[in-house]
């Protein structure tokens, strides 16, 4: 089913934020409920069902509807879809609706970050950012930017010292992975790089390679041109420091 495929693809992606994932799960649940209500199992399935004798068709449809029911029960047992869900209360970070300082203050209390973030300073920062936030929210329907990219656009407009607390809050929330797929992908690549043939490589080297691989968006040709003129990098590559 396309609904399952879409959800799996989103959850395994690198760009989706945990606050966006909550809405994706809610949408998936709504699709299941609507498909069961309409008795819709896909057009090709409908063509096959029409070729069955009536008794068989009824039995298969009942089985399909039971499948929808079991799927719904399964996800509702393992995920809280109510408005009290912590990620439902943080979805304002998606910048799709107007943000108030009360929302931000509630998020800090919810995440128990009052010892790490100055609420007084955060209030001043929020007032500084408010007009720019309103612009981003107003343009949300006309952009394909992810939640993280929207916040990046916002923070780039102001000196770091003026948005320190807001940056800390947003970074804390958006750094939460939507699933274990990305961490597992990192560990998989780490094992490939730290092979028996390279077991003398330092931890710092493996870490640096992973950081480059997952964060530098350059093709092999572009990376070659980039490093070709960086004599300090080439010097480090040739040294034995990577084995220390």
Coordinates of N, CA and C in Angstrom, one line a residue, residues 15-210:
X15 N 16.0 14.0 6.7 CA 15.6 15.4 6.8 C 14.4 15.7 7.6
X16 N 13.6 14.7 7.9 CA 12.3 14.9 8.6 C 12.6 15.1 10.1
X17 N 11.9 16.1 10.6 CA 12.0 16.4 12.1 C 11.1 15.6 12.9
X18 N 11.3 15.4 14.2 CA 10.5 14.6 15.0 C 9.1 15.3 15.1
X19 N 9.0 16.6 15.0 CA 7.7 17.3 15.1 C 6.9 17.0 13.8
X20 N 7.6 16.9 12.7 CA 6.9 16.6 11.4 C 6.5 15.1 11.4
X21 N 7.3 14.2 12.0 CA 7.0 12.8 12.0 C 5.6 12.6 12.8
X22 N 5.4 13.4 13.8 CA 4.1 13.2 14.5 C 2.9 13.5 13.6
X23 N 3.0 14.5 12.8 CA 1.9 14.8 11.8 C 1.8 13.7 10.8
X24 N 2.9 13.2 10.4 CA 2.9 12.1 9.4 C 2.2 10.9 9.9
X25 N 2.5 10.5 11.2 CA 1.8 9.4 11.8 C 0.3 9.7 12.0
X26 N -0.1 10.9 12.3 CA -1.5 11.2 12.4 C -2.2 11.1 11.1
X27 N -1.5 11.6 10.0 CA -2.1 11.5 8.7 C -2.2 10.0 8.2
X28 N -1.2 9.2 8.6 CA -1.3 7.8 8.2 C -2.4 7.1 8.9
X29 N -2.7 7.4 10.2 CA -3.8 6.9 10.9 C -5.1 7.3 10.3
X30 N -5.2 8.5 9.9 CA -6.4 9.0 9.2 C -6.7 8.3 7.9
X31 N -5.6 8.1 7.2 CA -5.8 7.4 5.9 C -6.3 5.9 6.1
X32 N -5.8 5.3 7.1 CA -6.2 3.9 7.4 C -7.7 3.9 7.7
X33 N -8.1 4.8 8.6 CA -9.5 4.9 9.0 C -10.4 5.2 7.8
X34 N -10.0 6.1 7.0 CA -10.8 6.5 5.8 C -10.9 5.4 4.8
X35 N -9.8 4.7 4.6 CA -9.8 3.6 3.6 C -10.7 2.4 4.1
X36 N -10.7 2.2 5.4 CA -11.5 1.2 5.9 C -13.0 1.6 5.8
X37 N -13.3 2.8 6.1 CA -14.7 3.3 6.0 C -15.2 3.3 4.5
X38 N -14.3 3.6 3.6 CA -14.7 3.6 2.2 C -14.6 2.2 1.5
X39 N -13.9 1.3 2.2 CA -13.7 0.0 1.6 C -12.8 0.0 0.4
X40 N -11.8 0.9 0.5 CA -10.8 1.1 -0.6 C -9.5 0.3 -0.3
X41 N -9.2 -0.5 -1.3 CA -8.0 -1.3 -1.1 C -7.0 -1.2 -2.3
X42 N -7.3 -0.2 -3.1 CA -6.4 0.0 -4.3 C -7.2 -0.4 -5.6
X43 N -7.0 0.3 -6.7 CA -7.7 0.1 -7.9 C -7.5 -1.3 -8.5
X44 N -6.2 -1.7 -8.5 CA -5.9 -3.0 -9.1 C -6.5 -4.1 -8.2
X45 N -6.6 -3.9 -6.9 CA -7.2 -4.9 -6.0 C -8.7 -5.0 -6.3
X46 N -9.3 -3.8 -6.6 CA -10.7 -3.8 -6.9 C -11.0 -4.6 -8.2
X47 N -10.2 -4.5 -9.2 CA -10.4 -5.2 -10.4 C -10.3 -6.7 -10.2
X48 N -9.4 -7.1 -9.3 CA -9.3 -8.6 -9.0 C -10.5 -9.0 -8.2
X49 N -10.9 -8.2 -7.3 CA -12.1 -8.6 -6.5 C -13.4 -8.7 -7.3
X50 N -13.5 -7.9 -8.4 CA -14.6 -8.0 -9.3 C -14.7 -9.3 -10.0
X51 N -13.6 -10.0 -10.1 CA -13.5 -11.2 -10.9 C -13.9 -12.4 -10.0
X52 N -14.0 -12.2 -8.7 CA -14.3 -13.3 -7.8 C -15.8 -13.5 -7.7
X53 N -16.2 -14.7 -7.3 CA -17.6 -15.0 -7.0 C -18.0 -14.2 -5.8
X54 N -19.3 -13.8 -5.6 CA -19.7 -12.9 -4.6 C -19.3 -13.4 -3.2
X55 N -19.4 -14.6 -2.9 CA -19.1 -15.1 -1.5 C -17.6 -15.0 -1.2
X56 N -16.8 -15.2 -2.2 CA -15.3 -15.1 -2.0 C -15.0 -13.6 -1.9
X57 N -15.6 -12.8 -2.7 CA -15.3 -11.3 -2.7 C -15.7 -10.8 -1.3
X58 N -16.8 -11.2 -0.7 CA -17.2 -10.7 0.6 C -16.2 -11.1 1.7
X59 N -15.8 -12.4 1.6 CA -14.8 -12.9 2.5 C -13.5 -12.1 2.5
X60 N -13.0 -11.9 1.3 CA -11.7 -11.2 1.1 C -11.8 -9.8 1.6
X61 N -12.9 -9.1 1.3 CA -13.1 -7.7 1.8 C -13.1 -7.7 3.3
X62 N -13.8 -8.6 3.9 CA -13.8 -8.7 5.4 C -12.4 -8.9 5.9
X63 N -11.6 -9.7 5.3 CA -10.2 -9.9 5.7 C -9.4 -8.6 5.6
X64 N -9.6 -7.9 4.5 CA -8.9 -6.7 4.2 C -9.3 -5.6 5.3
X65 N -10.6 -5.5 5.6 CA -11.0 -4.6 6.6 C -10.5 -4.9 8.0
X66 N -10.4 -6.2 8.2 CA -9.8 -6.7 9.5 C -8.3 -6.3 9.6
X67 N -7.6 -6.3 8.5 CA -6.2 -5.9 8.4 C -6.1 -4.4 8.8
X68 N -7.0 -3.6 8.2 CA -7.0 -2.2 8.5 C -7.2 -2.0 10.0
X69 N -8.2 -2.7 10.6 CA -8.5 -2.6 12.0 C -7.3 -3.0 12.9
X70 N -6.7 -4.1 12.5 CA -5.5 -4.5 13.3 C -4.4 -3.5 13.2
X71 N -4.2 -3.0 12.0 CA -3.1 -1.9 11.9 C -3.4 -0.7 12.8
X72 N -4.6 -0.3 12.8 CA -5.0 0.9 13.6 C -4.8 0.6 15.1
X73 N -5.2 -0.6 15.5 CA -5.1 -1.0 16.9 C -3.6 -1.0 17.3
X74 N -2.8 -1.6 16.4 CA -1.4 -1.7 16.6 C -0.7 -0.4 16.8
X75 N -0.9 0.6 15.9 CA -0.2 1.9 16.0 C -0.8 2.7 17.2
X76 N -2.1 2.5 17.5 CA -2.7 3.3 18.6 C -2.2 2.7 20.0
X77 N -1.8 1.5 20.0 CA -1.3 0.9 21.2 C 0.1 1.4 21.5
X78 N 0.8 1.7 20.4 CA 2.3 2.0 20.6 C 2.6 3.5 20.4
X79 N 1.6 4.3 20.0 CA 1.8 5.7 19.9 C 0.6 6.5 20.4
X80 N 0.9 7.6 21.1 CA -0.2 8.4 21.6 C -0.5 9.5 20.6
X81 N -1.7 9.4 20.0 CA -2.2 10.3 19.0 C -3.0 11.5 19.6
X82 N -3.1 11.6 20.9 CA -3.8 12.7 21.5 C -3.0 14.0 21.5
X83 N -3.7 15.1 21.8 CA -3.1 16.4 21.8 C -2.1 16.5 23.0
X84 N -2.1 15.5 23.9 CA -1.2 15.6 25.1 C 0.1 15.0 24.7
X85 N 0.2 14.4 23.6 CA 1.5 13.8 23.1 C 2.5 15.0 23.1
X86 N 3.7 14.7 23.6 CA 4.8 15.7 23.7 C 5.1 16.3 22.4
X87 N 5.1 15.5 21.3 CA 5.4 16.0 20.0 C 4.3 16.8 19.4
X88 N 3.0 16.5 19.8 CA 1.9 17.3 19.4 C 2.0 18.7 19.9
X89 N 2.5 18.8 21.1 CA 2.6 20.1 21.8 C 3.9 20.9 21.3
X90 N 4.7 20.2 20.6 CA 5.9 20.9 20.0 C 5.8 21.1 18.5
X91 N 4.6 20.8 17.9 CA 4.5 20.9 16.5 C 4.5 22.4 16.0
X92 N 4.4 23.3 16.9 CA 4.5 24.7 16.5 C 5.9 25.0 15.9
X93 N 6.8 24.2 16.2 CA 8.2 24.4 15.6 C 8.2 24.2 14.1
X94 N 7.2 23.5 13.6 CA 7.1 23.3 12.1 C 6.9 24.6 11.3
X95 N 6.6 25.7 12.1 CA 6.4 27.0 11.5 C 5.3 27.1 10.5
X96 N 4.2 26.4 10.8 CA 3.1 26.4 9.9 C 1.9 27.2 10.5
X97 N 2.0 27.5 11.8 CA 1.0 28.4 12.4 C 1.7 29.4 13.3
X98 N 1.0 30.4 13.6 CA 1.6 31.5 14.4 C 2.1 31.0 15.8
X99 N 3.2 31.5 16.1 CA 3.9 31.1 17.4 C 3.7 32.2 18.5
X100 N 3.4 31.7 19.6 CA 3.3 32.7 20.8 C 4.4 32.3 21.8
X101 N 4.8 33.2 22.6 CA 5.8 32.9 23.6 C 5.3 31.9 24.6
X102 N 4.0 31.8 24.9 CA 3.5 30.8 25.8 C 3.8 29.4 25.3
X103 N 3.7 29.2 24.0 CA 4.1 27.9 23.4 C 5.5 27.5 23.7
X104 N 6.4 28.5 23.5 CA 7.8 28.3 23.7 C 8.1 28.0 25.2
X105 N 7.5 28.8 26.1 CA 7.7 28.7 27.5 C 7.2 27.3 28.0
X106 N 6.0 26.9 27.4 CA 5.5 25.6 27.8 C 6.4 24.4 27.3
X107 N 7.0 24.6 26.2 CA 8.0 23.6 25.6 C 9.2 23.5 26.6
X108 N 9.7 24.6 27.1 CA 10.8 24.6 28.0 C 10.5 23.8 29.3
X109 N 9.3 24.1 29.8 CA 8.8 23.4 31.0 C 8.6 21.9 30.7
X110 N 8.0 21.6 29.6 CA 7.7 20.2 29.2 C 9.0 19.4 29.1
X111 N 10.0 20.0 28.5 CA 11.3 19.3 28.3 C 12.3 19.5 29.5
X112 N 11.8 20.2 30.5 CA 12.6 20.4 31.7 C 14.0 21.0 31.4
X113 N 13.9 22.1 30.7 CA 15.1 22.8 30.2 C 15.3 24.2 30.9
X114 N 14.6 24.4 32.0 CA 14.6 25.7 32.7 C 16.0 26.0 33.3
X115 N 16.8 24.9 33.6 CA 18.1 25.1 34.1 C 19.2 25.4 33.1
X116 N 18.8 25.1 31.8 CA 19.7 25.2 30.7 C 19.5 26.5 29.8
X117 N 18.3 27.0 29.9 CA 17.9 28.1 29.1 C 17.4 29.3 29.9
X118 N 17.8 30.4 29.6 CA 17.4 31.6 30.3 C 16.0 32.1 29.7
X119 N 14.9 31.9 30.4 CA 13.6 32.3 29.9 C 13.5 33.8 29.7
X120 N 14.1 34.6 30.6 CA 14.1 36.0 30.5 C 14.8 36.5 29.2
X121 N 16.0 35.9 28.9 CA 16.7 36.3 27.7 C 15.9 35.7 26.5
X122 N 15.3 34.5 26.6 CA 14.6 33.9 25.5 C 13.4 34.8 25.1
X123 N 12.8 35.4 26.1 CA 11.7 36.3 25.8 C 12.1 37.5 24.9
X124 N 13.3 38.1 25.2 CA 13.8 39.2 24.4 C 14.2 38.7 23.0
X125 N 14.7 37.5 22.9 CA 15.1 36.9 21.6 C 13.8 36.7 20.8
X126 N 12.8 36.2 21.4 CA 11.6 35.9 20.7 C 11.0 37.2 20.1
X127 N 11.0 38.3 20.9 CA 10.5 39.5 20.4 C 11.3 40.0 19.2
X128 N 12.6 39.8 19.2 CA 13.5 40.1 18.1 C 13.2 39.3 16.9
X129 N 12.9 38.0 17.1 CA 12.6 37.1 15.9 C 11.2 37.2 15.4
X130 N 10.3 37.8 16.2 CA 8.9 37.6 15.9 C 8.5 38.0 14.5
X131 N 8.9 39.1 14.0 CA 8.4 39.6 12.7 C 9.0 38.6 11.6
X132 N 10.2 38.1 11.8 CA 10.8 37.2 10.8 C 10.1 35.8 10.9
X133 N 9.7 35.4 12.1 CA 8.9 34.2 12.3 C 7.6 34.3 11.6
X134 N 6.9 35.4 11.7 CA 5.6 35.6 11.1 C 5.7 35.5 9.5
X135 N 6.8 36.0 9.0 CA 7.1 35.9 7.5 C 7.2 34.4 7.1
X136 N 8.0 33.7 7.9 CA 8.2 32.3 7.6 C 6.9 31.5 7.6
X137 N 6.1 31.8 8.7 CA 4.8 31.1 8.8 C 3.9 31.4 7.7
X138 N 3.9 32.7 7.3 CA 3.1 33.1 6.2 C 3.4 32.5 4.8
X139 N 4.7 32.2 4.7 CA 5.2 31.6 3.4 C 5.2 30.1 3.5
X140 N 4.8 29.5 4.6 CA 5.0 28.0 4.8 C 4.3 27.2 3.7
X141 N 3.2 27.6 3.2 CA 2.4 26.9 2.2 C 3.1 27.0 0.8
X142 N 4.0 27.9 0.6 CA 4.6 28.1 -0.7 C 6.0 27.7 -0.7
X143 N 6.5 26.9 0.3 CA 7.8 26.5 0.3 C 7.9 25.0 0.5
X144 N 9.0 24.4 0.0 CA 9.3 23.0 0.2 C 10.4 22.8 1.2
X145 N 10.8 23.8 1.9 CA 11.8 23.8 2.9 C 11.4 22.9 4.1
X146 N 12.3 22.2 4.6 CA 12.0 21.4 5.8 C 12.0 22.3 7.0
X147 N 11.5 21.7 8.1 CA 11.5 22.5 9.4 C 12.9 23.0 9.8
X148 N 13.9 22.1 9.7 CA 15.2 22.5 10.0 C 15.7 23.7 9.1
X149 N 15.4 23.6 7.8 CA 15.9 24.6 6.9 C 15.2 25.9 7.1
X150 N 13.9 25.9 7.5 CA 13.2 27.2 7.9 C 13.9 27.9 9.1
X151 N 14.2 27.1 10.1 CA 14.9 27.7 11.3 C 16.3 28.1 10.9
X152 N 17.0 27.4 10.0 CA 18.3 27.8 9.6 C 18.2 29.2 8.9
X153 N 17.2 29.3 8.0 CA 17.0 30.6 7.3 C 16.8 31.7 8.3
X154 N 16.1 31.4 9.4 CA 15.8 32.4 10.4 C 17.0 32.9 11.2
X155 N 17.8 31.9 11.7 CA 19.0 32.2 12.5 C 20.1 32.9 11.7
X156 N 20.1 32.6 10.4 CA 21.1 33.3 9.6 C 20.9 34.8 9.4
X157 N 19.8 35.2 9.8 CA 19.4 36.7 9.7 C 19.9 37.5 10.9
X158 N 20.4 36.8 11.9 CA 20.7 37.5 13.2 C 22.0 37.0 13.7
X159 N 22.7 37.8 14.5 CA 24.0 37.4 15.1 C 23.7 36.3 16.1
X160 N 24.7 35.4 16.2 CA 24.5 34.2 17.1 C 24.2 34.6 18.5
X161 N 24.9 35.7 19.0 CA 24.8 36.1 20.4 C 23.3 36.6 20.7
X162 N 22.6 37.0 19.6 CA 21.2 37.5 19.9 C 20.2 36.4 19.9
X163 N 20.5 35.2 19.5 CA 19.5 34.1 19.4 C 20.0 32.9 20.1
X164 N 20.9 33.1 21.1 CA 21.6 31.9 21.7 C 20.6 30.9 22.4
X165 N 19.7 31.4 23.1 CA 18.7 30.6 23.9 C 17.7 29.9 22.9
X166 N 17.2 30.7 22.0 CA 16.3 30.1 21.0 C 16.9 29.0 20.2
X167 N 18.2 29.3 19.8 CA 18.9 28.3 19.0 C 19.1 27.0 19.8
X168 N 19.4 27.2 21.1 CA 19.6 26.0 22.0 C 18.4 25.2 22.1
X169 N 17.2 25.8 22.2 CA 15.9 25.1 22.3 C 15.6 24.4 21.1
X170 N 15.7 25.1 19.9 CA 15.3 24.5 18.6 C 16.3 23.3 18.3
X171 N 17.6 23.5 18.6 CA 18.6 22.5 18.3 C 18.3 21.2 19.1
X172 N 17.9 21.4 20.4 CA 17.7 20.3 21.3 C 16.5 19.5 20.7
X173 N 15.5 20.1 20.3 CA 14.3 19.4 19.8 C 14.5 18.7 18.5
X174 N 15.1 19.5 17.5 CA 15.3 19.0 16.2 C 16.4 17.9 16.1
X175 N 17.2 17.8 17.1 CA 18.3 16.8 17.1 C 17.8 15.4 17.5
X176 N 16.5 15.4 17.9 CA 15.9 14.1 18.3 C 15.6 13.3 17.0
X177 N 16.2 12.1 16.9 CA 15.9 11.3 15.6 C 14.5 10.8 15.6
X178 N 14.0 10.7 14.4 CA 12.6 10.2 14.2 C 12.5 8.7 14.4
X179 N 13.6 8.0 14.2 CA 13.7 6.6 14.3 C 15.1 6.2 14.5
X180 N 15.4 4.9 14.7 CA 16.8 4.5 14.8 C 17.5 4.2 13.5
X181 N 16.8 4.5 12.4 CA 17.3 4.2 11.1 C 18.6 5.0 10.8
X182 N 18.6 6.3 11.1 CA 19.8 7.1 10.8 C 21.0 6.7 11.7
X183 N 20.8 6.5 13.0 CA 21.9 6.0 13.9 C 22.4 4.7 13.4
X184 N 21.5 3.8 13.0 CA 21.9 2.5 12.5 C 22.8 2.6 11.2
X185 N 22.4 3.6 10.4 CA 23.1 3.8 9.2 C 24.5 4.3 9.5
X186 N 24.6 5.1 10.5 CA 25.9 5.7 10.9 C 26.8 4.5 11.4
X187 N 26.3 3.7 12.2 CA 27.0 2.6 12.8 C 27.5 1.6 11.7
X188 N 26.6 1.4 10.7 CA 26.9 0.5 9.6 C 28.1 1.1 8.8
X189 N 28.1 2.4 8.5 CA 29.2 3.0 7.8 C 30.5 3.0 8.6
X190 N 30.3 3.1 9.9 CA 31.5 3.1 10.8 C 32.2 1.8 10.8
X191 N 31.4 0.7 10.8 CA 31.9 -0.6 10.7 C 32.7 -0.9 9.4
X192 N 32.2 -0.3 8.3 CA 32.8 -0.4 7.0 C 34.2 0.3 7.0
X193 N 34.2 1.4 7.6 CA 35.4 2.2 7.7 C 36.5 1.7 8.6
X194 N 36.0 1.1 9.7 CA 36.9 0.6 10.8 C 37.0 -0.9 10.6
X195 N 37.4 -1.3 9.4 CA 37.6 -2.7 9.0 C 38.9 -3.3 9.6
X196 N 39.1 -4.6 9.4 CA 40.3 -5.2 9.9 C 41.5 -4.6 9.2
X197 N 41.4 -4.2 7.9 CA 42.5 -3.6 7.2 C 42.8 -2.2 7.7
X198 N 41.9 -1.6 8.4 CA 42.1 -0.2 8.9 C 42.0 -0.2 10.4
X199 N 42.3 -1.2 11.1 CA 42.1 -1.3 12.5 C 43.1 -0.4 13.3
X200 N 44.1 0.2 12.7 CA 45.0 1.1 13.4 C 44.6 2.5 13.2
X201 N 43.5 2.8 12.5 CA 43.0 4.2 12.4 C 42.6 4.7 13.7
X202 N 42.8 6.0 14.0 CA 42.4 6.6 15.2 C 40.9 6.8 15.3
X203 N 40.3 6.9 16.5 CA 38.9 7.2 16.6 C 38.6 8.6 16.0
X204 N 39.5 9.5 16.1 CA 39.3 10.9 15.5 C 39.2 10.8 14.0
X205 N 40.0 10.0 13.4 CA 39.9 9.8 11.9 C 38.6 9.3 11.5
X206 N 38.2 8.2 12.1 CA 36.9 7.6 11.7 C 35.7 8.6 11.9
X207 N 35.8 9.3 13.0 CA 34.8 10.3 13.3 C 34.8 11.4 12.2
X208 N 36.0 11.8 11.8 CA 36.1 12.9 10.8 C 35.5 12.4 9.5
X209 N 35.8 11.2 9.1 CA 35.4 10.6 7.9 C 33.8 10.5 7.8
X210 N 33.3 10.1 9.0 CA 31.8 10.0 9.0 C 31.2 11.4 9.0

